[in-house]
Amino acid sequence: MEKIPMFCFQCQETAGNKGCSVVGVCGKQPTTSNLQDLLIYIAKGISILRENIALELRLEDKKFNSELDYYITNALFITITNANFDDNMIAEEILKGLKLRDRLENFVKENSITIKRLANHDAMTFRVETLADMNKKALSIGVLSTENEDIRSLREVITYGLKGMAAYYEHSVNLGYENSEIVMFIEKALVSTLDNSLELGDLVGLTLETGKFGVDVMALLDSANTGKFGNPEITEVNIGVRNNPGILISGHDLNDIVQLLEQTEGTGVDVYTHSEMLPAHYYPELKKYKHLAGNYGNAWWKQKEEFETFNGPIIFTTNCIVPPKAGASYEGKVFTTNATGFPGWKRVAEKDGKKDFSEVIELAKTCASPTEIETGKIVGGFAHNQVLQLADKVIDAVKSGAIRRFYVMAGCDGRMKSRDYYTEFAANLPKDTVILTAGCAKYKYNKLDLGDIGGIPRVLDAGQCNDSYSLAVIALKLKAVFGLEDINELPIAYNIAWYEQKAVIVLLALLHLGVKNINLGPTIPAFLSGNVLQVLIDNFNIGTISSVEEDLKRF
């Protein structure tokens, strides 16, 4: 069989920290990688047409334009690391995109709209019908089709930031919160990655603007989550199990877990969160469900072992999927929804715009209860509203010297042995320091007994990766309270672990807010060229990790 070339370097685990060119370290096959490239390309073609449509005109045909909004953001979401491995599903999305592009072209003509940038670009005109057509076309438009290394680097930084932004926007929309300006920026930025008239300086500016909209989208999602489910509260979460059969729900989408909780209530089936869904327990309107039993397992990368012992069905609402080993006992028990997909796994049914979990629930009733793999509790719920309620206590602790420094250790976990660094770093921090965290990076240290400072836990978990927004709000509040001119004058150090593209938009958001001296690890992204990295060093003093001992001295 002919080998199909691929190139992908969007995640932290990319081969040799250079790029995957045979098969993805994530398990992504070349065909999948190429189809994802083409899906992004059709989203760019749609964006060329749509960039010229004023908001007022979009609102005149809101149904069609909402469909386009969702298509563009979902296309980006599908291509996030470990979200979708299903070639047929991605191919269907490409064909759907071509039909939407045709409808949009007619809309543009009917309204006498002038295409101001890249009129007649190939992304607006190409045609494919079969998987073979798609793979052939994809080879000419992938990452390496941009020859200049620095231009390529900035285009990819922007694209990966947009993927993270799109994920957060989709969660917001699923809860009924929209912001057309965010989608319009996504379209502008997608078009700009095709615009050969833009030079390095233009793309650097666009990269920082991406960070600005990263802040906006995280604020929108924060409003959506808290508007629907209340402000997160300090909560103890059980990590043991009960005797009932259970459903394990993974990913980030709170709209999915609330529907699952509603539909499982009174059925005798418990619901457990997994990985990034852990913070669901912190929200008042979710934790009120008595059958929300606890959190099972650890970060996403341990799922091949932990899914074996859970015994019941598993639902992926978003990434991160790890392809199962052959003969896995949980095959036939995994369901996907939203942007996720894997060959052979079932999709959660949808009816009248709502998820229908009845098949999952009936399957759960036939399964054994989860096997206990640990016991105890973990504490979280320290989002901005909760922390600001403790502001006087925190400020007094800082002024008295009881808290000498905060360490932001938000971000992602991953498979690499080098990530044990973060466990050792947390364990060896001085006792007068506090860790601020969000995202699955927390699993490296959230089960350590690090104690507290005057009743303030030394690990304050704000929630999911998007809840890094809470950490920024807390920092800005402290800056105001202490009357500082610069956010970098605060006693806060940033030691952030990254893995996929949502971490990229969080990083760009921090840069937009003026945060400097960020340590990014366990490696510097492969998609940063030497010159682009130097720009980040010169302007923001970005660095990476070394050894725990050396970094503790440096901090």
XYZ file of C-alpha atoms in Angstrom:
555
model
C 0.000 0.000 0.000
C 1.338 3.443 -0.916
C 2.451 5.522 2.046
C 0.635 8.838 2.284
C 2.877 11.646 3.552
C 1.740 13.907 6.355
C 3.129 16.711 8.449
C 1.822 17.835 11.812
C 3.633 19.633 14.624
C 0.746 21.197 16.511
C 1.110 19.339 19.846
C 3.835 19.137 22.476
C 4.516 15.459 21.854
C 5.252 15.836 18.132
C 7.979 13.448 16.972
C 11.466 14.598 17.965
C 9.972 18.009 18.768
C 10.132 18.605 15.008
C 7.006 17.118 13.453
C 5.104 13.896 12.764
C 5.633 12.776 9.167
C 4.824 9.056 9.207
C 2.050 8.739 11.779
C 1.020 11.028 14.623
C 2.387 10.331 18.092
C -1.254 10.862 19.106
C -2.224 7.912 16.886
C -3.499 10.079 14.034
C -3.031 8.403 10.645
C -1.701 10.314 7.609
C -5.117 10.305 5.933
C -6.696 11.804 9.046
C -4.026 14.485 9.313
C -4.459 15.428 5.667
C -8.236 15.517 5.842
C -7.993 17.809 8.856
C -5.717 20.141 6.869
C -8.313 20.221 4.084
C -11.138 20.862 6.538
C -9.289 23.946 7.775
C -8.731 24.983 4.162
C -12.434 24.909 3.310
C -13.110 26.937 6.481
C -10.628 29.490 5.131
C -12.447 29.554 1.782
C -15.757 30.203 3.516
C -14.071 32.922 5.562
C -12.833 34.729 2.438
C -16.442 35.100 1.333
C -17.793 35.827 4.778
C -15.188 38.388 5.815
C -16.995 40.911 3.641
C -20.457 40.439 5.142
C -21.383 43.134 7.653
C -22.935 42.134 10.971
C -26.246 43.818 10.094
C -26.598 41.683 6.981
C -25.695 38.521 8.908
C -28.503 39.233 11.344
C -31.024 39.509 8.489
C -30.518 35.797 7.766
C -29.558 34.668 11.255
C -30.360 30.986 10.770
C -27.988 30.567 7.818
C -25.296 32.686 9.388
C -25.524 30.831 12.702
C -25.033 27.643 10.710
C -21.896 29.154 9.172
C -20.647 30.316 12.576
C -21.000 26.814 13.931
C -19.435 25.209 10.885
C -16.276 27.310 11.046
C -15.754 26.893 14.788
C -16.589 23.182 14.732
C -14.231 22.588 11.798
C -11.423 24.123 13.828
C -12.431 22.129 16.918
C -12.423 18.821 15.014
C -8.751 19.350 14.189
C -7.590 19.893 17.799
C -5.204 17.205 19.002
C -6.956 14.001 20.120
C -10.442 15.230 19.213
C -11.285 13.300 16.061
C -9.744 10.271 14.344
C -12.705 9.407 12.094
C -11.833 9.932 8.416
C -15.391 9.416 7.230
C -16.789 11.970 9.648
C -14.151 14.531 8.639
C -14.776 13.852 4.948
C -18.511 14.443 5.490
C -17.670 17.781 7.091
C -15.541 18.745 4.083
C -18.396 17.969 1.684
C -20.800 19.859 3.937
C -18.409 22.796 3.822
C -18.367 22.799 0.031
C -22.172 22.973 -0.029
C -22.168 25.809 2.510
C -19.547 27.621 0.443
C -21.792 27.373 -2.636
C -24.778 28.736 -0.707
C -22.650 31.516 0.701
C -21.356 32.430 -2.738
C -24.954 32.832 -3.917
C -25.718 34.932 -0.828
C -22.760 37.202 -1.647
C -23.894 37.603 -5.268
C -27.517 38.242 -4.351
C -26.480 41.006 -1.975
C -23.919 42.531 -4.365
C -21.093 42.102 -1.862
C -17.549 42.808 -3.056
C -14.787 40.389 -2.079
C -12.003 42.696 -0.899
C -9.280 40.122 -0.199
C -8.161 37.054 -2.131
C -11.049 37.017 -4.600
C -10.974 33.783 -6.641
C -8.439 32.200 -4.285
C -8.180 28.425 -4.655
C -9.763 27.952 -1.209
C -12.933 29.498 -2.678
C -12.994 27.447 -5.828
C -11.496 23.962 -5.362
C -13.674 20.889 -5.740
C -13.359 17.379 -4.304
C -15.794 14.481 -4.232
C -14.051 11.340 -3.016
C -11.626 10.502 -0.210
C -8.944 10.041 -2.868
C -9.654 13.551 -4.216
C -9.443 14.952 -0.715
C -6.137 13.323 0.148
C -4.602 14.419 -3.134
C -5.745 17.998 -2.656
C -4.624 18.051 0.976
C -1.014 17.333 0.011
C -0.794 20.697 -1.747
C -2.255 22.888 1.015
C -0.789 21.536 4.253
C 1.504 23.221 6.761
C 4.621 22.885 4.626
C 3.005 24.594 1.638
C 4.188 27.859 3.219
C 7.884 27.846 2.335
C 9.157 30.727 4.477
C 9.836 29.220 7.899
C 9.015 32.353 9.896
C 5.813 33.146 7.989
C 4.808 29.493 8.375
C 5.506 29.638 12.106
C 3.345 32.707 12.694
C 0.546 31.399 10.496
C 0.480 28.192 12.528
C 0.648 29.987 15.894
C -2.387 32.008 14.810
C -4.196 28.927 13.486
C -3.588 26.941 16.672
C -4.747 29.885 18.754
C -7.910 29.983 16.645
C -8.489 26.280 17.283
C -8.447 26.873 21.023
C -10.636 29.947 20.608
C -13.128 27.978 18.517
C -13.357 25.254 21.154
C -14.205 27.763 23.879
C -16.661 29.550 21.589
C -18.472 26.322 20.759
C -18.948 25.549 24.464
C -20.359 29.050 24.955
C -22.781 28.716 22.029
C -23.955 25.336 23.325
C -25.060 27.189 26.458
C -26.738 29.973 24.460
C -24.005 32.619 24.668
C -22.757 34.169 21.424
C -20.472 37.001 20.328
C -20.386 37.731 16.591
C -17.212 39.786 16.930
C -15.289 36.686 17.965
C -16.433 34.733 14.895
C -15.695 37.692 12.639
C -12.175 37.849 14.034
C -11.708 34.099 13.470
C -12.694 34.622 9.833
C -10.372 37.595 9.408
C -7.476 35.661 10.932
C -8.116 32.544 8.834
C -8.078 34.637 5.666
C -4.905 36.350 6.822
C -3.089 33.009 6.994
C -3.592 32.773 3.212
C -2.702 36.395 2.465
C 0.810 36.512 0.993
C 0.830 40.315 1.130
C 1.133 40.194 4.923
C 4.686 40.425 6.230
C 6.230 39.257 9.496
C 5.314 42.425 11.356
C 1.695 42.141 10.247
C 1.503 38.554 11.458
C 3.146 39.360 14.796
C 0.467 41.993 15.327
C -2.262 39.530 14.349
C -0.822 36.969 16.769
C -1.172 39.408 19.660
C -4.655 40.375 18.475
C -5.527 36.674 18.601
C -4.588 36.850 22.288
C -6.978 39.756 22.784
C -9.862 37.733 21.396
C -8.636 34.796 23.466
C -9.347 36.860 26.571
C -12.754 37.781 25.132
C -13.764 34.196 24.389
C -12.673 32.953 27.808
C -14.673 35.758 29.409
C -17.677 34.735 27.297
C -17.371 31.098 28.349
C -16.941 32.131 31.970
C -20.204 34.097 31.689
C -21.909 31.120 30.036
C -20.787 28.580 32.635
C -21.517 30.781 35.647
C -24.725 32.157 34.123
C -26.110 28.655 33.686
C -24.624 26.810 36.637
C -23.681 29.460 39.220
C -20.260 30.502 40.439
C -17.905 27.636 41.339
C -17.687 26.942 45.071
C -15.015 25.315 47.208
C -15.880 21.640 46.865
C -14.523 18.302 48.033
C -14.739 15.744 45.236
C -14.835 12.015 45.934
C -12.246 9.969 44.009
C -13.554 6.618 45.211
C -16.572 4.732 43.853
C -20.082 3.661 44.829
C -21.832 0.349 44.246
C -24.153 1.500 41.450
C -23.368 1.128 37.733
C -21.887 4.269 36.292
C -21.316 6.405 33.212
C -17.971 8.165 32.812
C -18.092 11.532 31.046
C -14.909 13.095 29.724
C -14.021 16.344 27.994
C -15.116 19.906 28.675
C -18.717 20.504 27.598
C -20.882 21.344 30.614
C -24.014 21.469 28.464
C -23.582 17.751 27.878
C -23.068 16.766 31.501
C -26.122 18.683 32.702
C -28.285 16.865 30.138
C -26.751 13.546 31.180
C -27.427 14.284 34.841
C -31.036 15.211 34.090
C -31.615 12.026 32.109
C -29.907 9.675 34.585
C -31.670 11.056 37.652
C -33.721 8.296 39.309
C -32.377 5.540 37.030
C -29.970 4.000 39.543
C -27.028 4.940 37.327
C -24.310 7.175 38.773
C -22.317 9.718 36.777
C -18.552 10.124 37.203
C -16.397 12.829 35.706
C -13.082 12.136 34.009
C -10.043 14.346 33.443
C -11.068 17.889 32.384
C -14.699 17.308 33.395
C -13.665 17.253 37.076
C -14.599 20.964 37.621
C -18.263 20.186 36.898
C -18.405 19.260 40.601
C -17.664 22.861 41.577
C -20.824 24.389 40.049
C -23.892 24.629 42.346
C -26.396 23.698 39.628
C -24.431 20.559 38.750
C -23.265 19.324 42.134
C -26.876 19.409 43.410
C -27.395 16.096 41.571
C -26.873 13.402 44.208
C -25.865 10.824 41.615
C -22.896 12.919 40.470
C -20.767 10.402 42.312
C -17.195 11.627 41.930
C -14.186 11.852 39.646
C -12.720 8.626 38.295
C -9.075 8.405 37.369
C -6.543 10.963 36.327
C -5.550 12.984 33.275
C -6.546 11.925 29.764
C -3.411 9.947 28.896
C -4.066 7.234 31.475
C -7.427 6.325 29.991
C -6.367 3.051 28.345
C -5.807 1.541 31.786
C -8.508 3.394 33.714
C -11.312 2.791 31.200
C -10.664 -0.956 31.590
C -11.509 -0.792 35.285
C -14.425 1.618 35.050
C -16.584 -1.164 33.561
C -19.382 1.125 32.355
C -19.876 3.264 29.227
C -17.760 6.338 28.501
C -18.782 9.568 26.768
C -16.331 11.921 25.072
C -17.772 15.415 24.814
C -14.449 16.831 23.531
C -10.791 15.812 23.363
C -8.701 13.995 24.569
C -9.229 10.580 22.957
C -6.417 8.015 23.088
C -6.832 5.229 20.496
C -7.519 2.014 22.461
C -5.274 -1.012 22.285
C -6.571 -4.011 20.347
C -9.077 -6.037 22.322
C -9.752 -3.342 24.910
C -12.617 -4.394 27.177
C -14.318 -1.014 26.789
C -14.662 -1.294 23.006
C -18.365 -1.028 22.223
C -18.935 1.101 25.311
C -17.527 4.433 24.097
C -19.732 7.212 22.694
C -18.691 10.480 21.056
C -20.486 13.758 20.470
C -19.818 17.310 19.243
C -16.447 17.569 17.432
C -15.161 14.197 18.619
C -15.055 11.000 16.627
C -13.323 7.643 16.404
C -13.871 4.839 13.845
C -16.390 2.303 15.094
C -17.479 4.278 18.151
C -21.132 5.238 18.427
C -22.411 8.797 18.355
C -24.688 10.108 21.094
C -28.140 10.488 19.576
C -29.672 13.937 19.203
C -33.360 14.759 19.155
C -34.927 18.195 18.749
C -31.631 19.921 19.475
C -31.058 17.952 22.683
C -28.785 15.025 23.442
C -30.492 11.679 23.933
C -28.419 9.518 26.292
C -30.982 6.721 26.563
C -28.775 4.167 24.754
C -25.846 4.998 27.027
C -28.022 4.732 30.142
C -29.490 1.369 29.143
C -25.996 0.044 28.444
C -24.802 1.264 31.834
C -27.547 -0.709 33.581
C -26.076 -3.937 32.180
C -22.537 -3.168 33.409
C -20.790 -3.841 36.700
C -20.123 -0.918 39.004
C -16.722 0.755 38.667
C -13.688 -0.953 40.182
C -12.140 1.237 42.834
C -8.640 2.422 41.899
C -8.156 5.011 44.663
C -9.937 6.566 47.619
C -10.119 9.963 49.209
C -11.102 13.453 48.143
C -9.629 16.374 46.238
C -10.573 20.016 46.673
C -11.290 22.568 43.950
C -13.594 25.400 42.985
C -11.214 28.343 43.347
C -12.414 30.360 40.354
C -12.229 34.153 40.483
C -15.529 34.769 42.299
C -14.647 32.329 45.080
C -11.065 33.566 45.457
C -12.175 37.200 45.501
C -14.528 36.327 48.371
C -11.355 35.290 50.183
C -9.498 38.377 48.970
C -9.027 39.970 52.403
C -7.611 36.740 53.795
C -5.272 36.285 50.816
C -4.122 39.919 50.863
C -3.423 39.776 54.603
C -1.395 36.598 54.086
C 0.657 38.297 51.368
C 1.200 41.446 53.437
C 2.221 39.457 56.511
C 4.635 37.309 54.494
C 2.689 34.099 55.175
C 2.273 33.814 51.402
C 5.488 34.886 49.733
C 4.759 33.867 46.183
C 2.115 32.393 43.857
C 2.997 29.939 41.119
C 0.673 29.668 38.132
C 1.002 26.039 37.038
C -1.985 25.865 34.703
C -2.080 23.984 31.415
C -2.082 20.411 30.203
C -0.795 17.026 31.288
C 0.730 14.506 28.908
C 2.486 11.174 28.497
C 6.116 12.268 28.521
C 8.191 11.093 31.494
C 9.711 14.576 31.583
C 6.379 15.861 32.914
C 7.190 14.277 36.277
C 9.122 17.534 36.650
C 5.854 19.280 37.558
C 5.110 16.828 40.384
C 8.595 17.288 41.793
C 8.452 21.069 41.338
C 5.148 21.313 43.228
C 6.339 18.986 45.991
C 9.543 20.985 46.498
C 8.080 24.484 46.503
C 8.634 26.384 49.762
C 5.798 26.073 52.291
C 5.015 29.800 51.983
C 3.969 29.500 48.337
C 0.595 28.794 46.703
C -0.079 27.075 43.369
C -2.779 28.550 41.104
C -3.897 25.990 38.545
C -6.440 25.208 35.836
C -6.598 22.491 33.194
C -5.472 18.873 33.451
C -1.934 19.899 34.460
C -3.356 19.773 38.008
C -3.283 15.974 38.003
C 0.483 16.094 38.436
C 0.067 17.444 41.986
C -3.584 17.782 43.050
C -3.424 14.568 45.064
C -0.277 15.545 46.938
C -0.699 16.601 50.549
C 0.741 20.100 50.294
C -1.188 21.488 53.258
C -2.500 25.017 53.642
C -1.438 28.492 54.753
C -3.761 29.829 57.431
C -6.638 27.811 56.009
C -5.853 28.691 52.388
C -5.039 25.480 50.474
C -1.641 25.533 48.774
C -3.230 24.301 45.528
C -6.072 26.498 44.269
C -7.781 24.814 41.326
C -9.822 27.264 39.244
C -11.208 24.579 36.914
C -10.808 23.654 33.258
C -8.127 25.052 30.945
C -10.424 27.933 29.905
C -10.639 28.862 33.581
C -7.123 30.230 33.233
C -9.254 33.327 32.679
C -10.024 33.201 36.409
C -6.314 33.238 37.190
C -5.925 36.363 35.045
C -8.866 38.039 36.823
C -7.327 37.203 40.192
C -3.943 38.617 39.104
C -5.514 41.830 37.833
C -7.464 42.212 41.085
C -4.290 41.783 43.142
C -2.516 44.313 40.915
C -5.262 46.858 41.650
C -5.347 46.116 45.391
C -1.589 46.543 45.753
C -1.608 49.666 43.578
C 0.895 48.300 41.091
C 1.492 49.732 37.619
C 2.541 46.477 35.999
C 1.066 42.992 36.374
C 4.627 41.644 36.327
C 5.363 43.377 39.650
C 3.098 40.899 41.454
C 4.673 38.029 43.427
C 3.490 35.582 40.765
C 5.661 33.211 38.714
C 4.388 31.346 35.657
C 5.466 27.733 35.113
C 2.977 26.506 32.536
C 2.733 23.054 30.961
C 1.305 22.901 27.466
C 0.109 20.074 25.241
C -2.494 21.099 22.678
C -4.012 24.145 21.012
C -6.210 25.386 23.849
C -2.975 25.981 25.737
C -1.845 28.118 22.786
C -4.812 30.488 23.075
C -4.290 30.689 26.852
C -0.638 31.628 26.267
C -1.558 34.270 23.672
C -4.174 35.671 26.058
C -1.557 36.044 28.791
C 0.784 37.790 26.376
C -2.011 40.176 25.382
C -2.466 41.024 29.073
C 1.225 41.900 29.221
C 2.385 38.930 31.298
C 6.124 38.293 30.933
C 8.649 35.736 32.167
C 6.472 32.712 31.397
C 8.191 29.340 31.634
C 6.652 27.073 29.003
C 7.341 23.362 29.099
C 8.210 20.615 29.053
C 9.496 21.741 25.638
C 9.294 24.848 23.486
C 6.710 24.310 20.698
C 8.146 22.869 17.487
C 6.030 25.301 15.462
C 7.990 28.280 16.798
C 10.813 29.059 14.349
C 14.079 30.357 15.757
C 13.295 33.927 14.750
C 9.720 33.852 16.069
C 10.925 32.379 19.352
C 13.483 35.180 19.580
C 10.707 37.764 19.189
C 8.904 36.159 22.131
C 12.090 36.114 24.186
C 12.953 39.725 23.372
C 9.462 41.067 24.082
C 8.129 38.711 26.760
C 11.168 36.835 28.089
C 9.550 33.466 27.431
C 11.662 30.539 28.595
C 11.395 26.842 29.288
C 12.124 24.460 32.129
C 15.481 22.962 33.121
C 15.771 20.939 36.353
C 13.566 21.344 39.413
C 16.550 22.393 41.533
C 17.774 24.988 39.024
C 14.290 26.389 38.371
C 13.470 26.734 42.068
C 16.678 28.721 42.528
C 15.887 30.875 39.495
C 12.330 31.589 40.611
